[in-house]
Tab-separated table of C-alpha atoms in Angstrom:
chain	number	residue	atom	x	y	z
B	21	MET	CA	85.499	6.048	126.481
B	22	GLN	CA	88.220	3.465	126.054
B	23	ARG	CA	91.864	4.501	125.792
B	24	HIS	CA	94.719	2.241	124.906
B	25	ARG	CA	98.328	2.783	123.898
B	26	LEU	CA	100.061	0.285	121.686
B	27	LYS	CA	102.904	-0.015	119.236
B	28	ILE	CA	102.807	-0.617	115.529
B	29	ILE	CA	104.760	-3.849	115.196
B	30	ASN	CA	104.568	-4.900	111.568
B	31	LYS	CA	107.585	-4.372	109.363
B	32	LEU	CA	106.060	-1.842	106.965
B	33	GLY	CA	104.293	0.178	109.622
B	34	LEU	CA	100.846	1.676	108.993
B	35	HIS	CA	101.161	1.668	105.204
B	36	ALA	CA	98.387	1.914	102.642
B	37	ARG	CA	97.235	-1.707	102.585
B	38	ALA	CA	97.245	-1.925	106.377
B	39	ALA	CA	95.331	1.346	106.529
B	40	VAL	CA	92.567	-0.066	104.328
B	41	LYS	CA	92.259	-3.115	106.612
B	42	LEU	CA	92.031	-0.775	109.588
B	43	VAL	CA	89.289	1.276	107.937
B	44	ASN	CA	87.329	-1.876	107.109
B	45	THR	CA	87.623	-3.158	110.675
B	46	ALA	CA	86.831	0.173	112.307
B	47	SER	CA	83.844	0.800	110.028
B	48	ARG	CA	82.087	-2.313	111.346
B	49	TYR	CA	81.522	-0.573	114.669
B	50	GLN	CA	79.224	2.230	115.584
B	51	SER	CA	81.740	3.865	117.949
B	52	GLU	CA	83.998	6.747	117.049
B	53	ILE	CA	87.545	5.387	116.798
B	54	LEU	CA	90.393	7.870	116.919
B	55	LEU	CA	94.054	7.129	116.519
B	56	LEU	CA	96.451	9.661	118.010
B	57	TYR	CA	99.988	9.919	116.696
B	58	ASN	CA	102.464	12.693	116.054
B	59	ASN	CA	100.068	15.589	116.671
B	60	ARG	CA	97.469	14.045	114.402
B	61	GLU	CA	93.978	13.007	115.439
B	62	ILE	CA	93.117	10.360	112.884
B	63	ASN	CA	89.635	8.997	112.401
B	64	ALA	CA	90.141	5.269	111.830
B	65	LYS	CA	87.048	5.044	109.626
B	66	SER	CA	88.391	7.462	107.070
B	67	VAL	CA	90.931	6.233	104.552
B	68	MET	CA	92.487	9.556	103.568
B	69	ASN	CA	93.133	10.344	107.231
B	70	LEU	CA	95.136	7.176	107.571
B	71	MET	CA	97.213	7.878	104.465
B	72	ILE	CA	98.968	10.763	106.162
B	73	ILE	CA	99.684	9.134	109.475
B	74	GLY	CA	103.087	7.766	108.452
B	75	ALA	CA	103.443	5.574	111.531
B	76	PRO	CA	106.442	3.274	111.061
B	77	LYS	CA	107.245	0.051	112.855
B	78	GLY	CA	107.819	0.876	116.506
B	79	ALA	CA	105.575	3.936	116.528
B	80	GLU	CA	103.526	4.270	119.676
B	81	ILE	CA	99.938	5.247	118.981
B	82	GLU	CA	96.974	5.871	121.238
B	83	LEU	CA	93.468	4.627	120.469
B	84	LEU	CA	90.438	6.557	121.733
B	85	VAL	CA	87.156	4.734	121.267
B	86	THR	CA	83.763	6.210	122.199
B	87	GLY	CA	80.364	4.651	121.667
B	88	ASP	CA	77.943	1.892	122.579
B	89	ASP	CA	80.203	-0.841	121.204
B	90	GLU	CA	83.480	0.722	122.303
B	91	VAL	CA	84.748	-2.359	124.107
B	92	GLU	CA	84.326	-4.623	121.084
B	93	ALA	CA	85.616	-1.965	118.723
B	94	LEU	CA	88.792	-1.411	120.725
B	95	LYS	CA	89.333	-5.154	120.982
B	96	ALA	CA	88.970	-5.639	117.227
B	97	VAL	CA	91.280	-2.788	116.270
B	98	THR	CA	93.886	-3.764	118.851
B	99	HIS	CA	93.792	-7.344	117.645
B	100	LEU	CA	94.295	-6.242	114.039
B	101	ILE	CA	97.301	-4.098	114.914
B	102	ASN	CA	98.855	-6.711	117.184
B	103	ASP	CA	98.308	-9.314	114.481
B	104	LYS	CA	100.498	-7.156	112.202
B	105	PHE	CA	97.454	-6.552	109.988
B	106	GLY	CA	97.664	-10.202	108.942
B	107	GLU	CA	100.935	-9.526	107.138
B	108	GLY	CA	103.001	-12.021	109.033
B	109	GLU	CA	105.933	-9.652	109.621
X	4	MET	CA	107.877	34.100	112.590
X	5	LYS	CA	107.602	30.436	111.702
X	6	ASN	CA	104.176	28.819	112.071
X	7	PRO	CA	103.624	26.516	115.031
X	8	ILE	CA	103.475	22.753	114.530
X	9	PRO	CA	99.911	22.042	113.427
X	10	TYR	CA	97.418	19.629	114.930
X	11	THR	CA	95.555	17.508	112.407
X	12	LEU	CA	91.816	16.938	112.669
X	13	HIS	CA	89.385	14.888	110.638
X	14	ALA	CA	87.713	17.771	108.815
X	15	ASN	CA	87.341	19.506	105.453
X	16	MET	CA	88.412	23.090	104.917
X	17	LEU	CA	86.870	25.324	102.284
X	18	LEU	CA	87.078	28.916	101.158
X	19	ILE	CA	83.530	30.102	100.476
X	20	ALA	CA	83.054	33.712	99.383
X	21	ASN	CA	86.442	34.536	100.937
X	22	LEU	CA	85.547	33.063	104.311
X	23	GLY	CA	87.461	30.127	105.760
X	24	VAL	CA	84.968	27.376	106.590
X	25	LEU	CA	85.933	24.266	108.530
X	26	VAL	CA	83.520	21.370	107.998
X	27	LEU	CA	83.166	18.785	110.730
X	28	GLY	CA	81.169	15.606	110.792
X	29	LYS	CA	81.403	11.855	111.279
X	30	PRO	CA	82.753	9.715	108.444
X	31	LYS	CA	80.230	9.041	105.656
X	32	ILE	CA	78.042	11.993	106.664
X	33	GLY	CA	78.677	13.779	103.354
X	34	LYS	CA	81.510	16.275	103.904
X	35	SER	CA	83.276	15.306	100.692
X	36	GLU	CA	80.109	15.268	98.578
X	37	LEU	CA	79.278	18.696	100.000
X	38	SER	CA	82.787	19.869	99.087
X	39	LEU	CA	82.337	18.627	95.516
X	40	ALA	CA	79.074	20.515	95.198
X	41	LEU	CA	80.717	23.687	96.513
X	42	LEU	CA	83.658	23.209	94.137
X	43	ASP	CA	81.135	22.906	91.352
X	44	ARG	CA	79.731	26.266	92.387
X	45	GLY	CA	83.170	27.842	92.082
X	46	HIS	CA	84.342	27.820	95.698
X	47	GLN	CA	87.731	26.551	96.808
X	48	LEU	CA	88.660	23.379	98.633
X	49	ILE	CA	91.684	23.677	100.885
X	50	SER	CA	91.648	20.119	102.224
X	51	ASP	CA	89.498	17.008	102.224
X	52	ASP	CA	89.270	14.605	105.148
X	53	ALA	CA	92.254	15.871	107.120
X	54	THR	CA	93.068	19.463	107.970
X	55	GLU	CA	96.134	20.797	109.754
X	56	LEU	CA	95.287	23.527	112.240
X	57	PHE	CA	97.289	25.951	114.322
X	58	THR	CA	96.732	29.195	116.179
X	59	LYS	CA	98.753	32.313	115.605
X	60	GLU	CA	98.081	35.717	117.135
X	61	LYS	CA	94.787	34.418	118.534
X	62	GLN	CA	93.456	33.326	115.130
X	63	LEU	CA	92.910	29.773	113.955
X	64	TYR	CA	94.553	28.824	110.661
X	65	ALA	CA	94.052	25.785	108.463
X	66	GLN	CA	96.074	24.142	105.719
X	67	CYS	CA	96.126	20.903	103.777
X	68	PRO	CA	98.584	18.157	104.753
X	69	VAL	CA	101.168	18.044	101.987
X	70	LYS	CA	100.429	14.445	100.977
X	71	LEU	CA	96.719	15.137	100.483
X	72	ARG	CA	97.012	18.263	98.358
X	73	ASN	CA	94.674	18.193	95.359
X	74	TYR	CA	92.969	14.972	96.460
X	75	LEU	CA	89.406	14.322	97.484
X	76	HIS	CA	87.931	10.952	98.372
X	77	THR	CA	84.395	9.627	98.422
X	78	ASN	CA	83.342	5.984	98.589
X	79	ALA	CA	81.107	6.380	95.557
X	80	LEU	CA	83.752	7.893	93.289
X	81	GLY	CA	87.019	6.738	94.815
X	82	LEU	CA	89.987	9.052	94.708
X	83	ILE	CA	89.665	12.268	92.739
X	84	GLN	CA	92.343	14.690	91.631
X	85	ILE	CA	90.650	18.040	91.931
X	86	ASP	CA	92.637	19.790	89.226
X	87	ARG	CA	91.584	17.146	86.682
X	88	ILE	CA	87.879	17.645	87.320
X	89	PHE	CA	87.927	21.367	88.089
X	90	PRO	CA	90.813	22.679	85.968
X	91	ARG	CA	90.134	26.308	86.795
X	92	HIS	CA	90.253	25.640	90.531
X	93	THR	CA	93.266	27.003	92.382
X	94	ILE	CA	94.194	25.651	95.769
X	95	PRO	CA	95.930	28.203	97.943
X	96	HIS	CA	98.810	26.481	99.704
X	97	HIS	CA	99.386	29.053	102.398
X	98	PRO	CA	97.360	28.715	105.621
X	99	GLN	CA	93.837	30.163	105.621
X	100	GLN	CA	92.133	31.747	108.579
X	101	VAL	CA	89.165	29.757	109.875
X	102	ASP	CA	86.198	32.132	110.198
X	103	LEU	CA	83.399	29.709	110.941
X	104	ILE	CA	82.632	26.048	111.401
X	105	LEU	CA	79.962	23.856	109.857
X	106	GLU	CA	78.938	20.692	111.607
X	107	ILE	CA	77.041	18.180	109.500
X	108	LYS	CA	74.826	15.833	111.494
X	109	PRO	CA	71.974	13.434	110.819
X	110	ALA	CA	68.784	15.488	110.730
X	111	CYS	CA	67.298	13.562	113.656
X	112	ASP	CA	70.252	14.608	115.864
X	113	ILE	CA	69.749	18.321	115.337
X	114	PRO	CA	67.765	20.126	118.028
X	115	MET	CA	64.958	22.504	117.159
X	116	PRO	CA	66.342	26.033	116.918
X	117	SER	CA	65.496	28.247	119.864
X	118	ASP	CA	64.890	31.067	117.404
X	119	PRO	CA	63.292	29.798	114.177
X	120	PHE	CA	64.459	32.927	112.327
X	121	LYS	CA	68.107	31.986	112.795
X	122	PRO	CA	70.112	28.880	111.878
X	123	VAL	CA	71.031	26.436	114.636
X	124	THR	CA	74.246	27.881	116.049
X	125	ILE	CA	76.582	26.709	118.776
X	126	THR	CA	80.113	27.675	119.711
X	127	LYS	CA	82.948	25.227	119.262
X	128	GLU	CA	86.446	25.598	120.553
X	129	ILE	CA	89.341	24.342	118.472
X	130	LEU	CA	92.879	24.674	119.832
X	131	GLY	CA	91.549	27.219	122.303
X	132	LYS	CA	89.854	29.369	119.679
X	133	ALA	CA	86.065	29.713	119.973
X	134	LEU	CA	84.227	29.946	116.670
X	135	PRO	CA	80.582	30.169	115.626
X	136	THR	CA	79.399	26.761	114.446
X	137	PHE	CA	76.356	26.208	112.256
X	138	VAL	CA	74.749	22.802	112.541
X	139	LEU	CA	73.335	21.505	109.276
X	140	PRO	CA	71.503	18.303	108.388
X	141	SER	CA	73.087	15.671	106.199
X	142	THR	CA	70.856	15.658	103.151
X	143	THR	CA	69.841	12.736	101.046
X	144	PRO	CA	69.589	12.014	98.223
X	145	VAL	CA	73.001	13.206	97.118
X	146	MET	CA	73.384	15.407	94.091
X	147	LEU	CA	73.510	12.370	91.853
X	148	ALA	CA	73.834	14.276	88.588
X	149	LEU	CA	76.977	16.003	89.826
X	150	LEU	CA	78.483	12.736	91.085
X	151	VAL	CA	77.792	11.011	87.773
X	152	GLU	CA	79.418	13.845	85.840
X	153	ILE	CA	82.507	13.721	88.053
X	154	LEU	CA	82.663	9.931	87.909
X	155	VAL	CA	82.662	9.998	84.114
X	156	LYS	CA	85.201	12.847	83.918
X	157	ASN	CA	87.418	10.940	86.319
X	158	GLN	CA	87.725	7.924	84.059
X	159	PRO	CA	91.264	7.597	82.660
X	160	LEU	CA	90.019	6.402	79.260
X	161	ARG	CA	89.257	9.908	78.078
X	162	SER	CA	92.587	11.536	78.784
X	163	THR	CA	95.124	8.816	78.006
X	164	PRO	CA	96.029	8.741	74.307
X	165	CYS	CA	96.728	5.358	72.671
X	166	ASN	CA	94.809	3.453	75.345
X	167	ASP	CA	94.646	-0.122	74.085
X	168	THR	CA	92.020	-1.158	76.608
X	169	VAL	CA	89.247	0.879	74.959
């Protein structure tokens, strides 16, 4: 199992469009990818889950990745978040 | 006494014959399609995809996150407003006691039952509460007729008057 804490850094936080990009990225991997924030255990492959997370810019989240491709999965999701979901700000 | 702050899990919650049933399973296993079929049979959906859980007086309670109330999502049909498709359905907003758990798994991942006269049962613990858990196979094909009916009913063309796009 891979664990990693990181901050949401894009201006709009984990909003709907960013959430869809996260689902698309996470769904490419076989591993279970969980996002922990604010007493919520969010499955990153499920879009409705992500709609309620409400993580703003600056929110610290924890990723929990379990599976055969957990290293690549964590890397891809971390990269997406650190790249501000490709939003530029 | 105010309810404790809930913990949210990726799960569906249903009321079936007055019993609170929490449905667990990986994404795309069929929890939402199963919920639609149970709604069609007259049972109640408390929450789809995310369920808030808390314990009170040694019981486990479940409720729908406020933002997801009345919504259900499947990849095939997109986002569905439950009251539009099932107008007679009422969603209780107060927390419901969880009486049992269903875990949906691929059929190949389910062990042979030790007693063939009983369903495959394990015990799962959620927030410290142990509950009987029935393990059921994800079935294919889906109930296509039901999905088609819901897809068609979900189209906005029927309910919006003066729709110029028709």
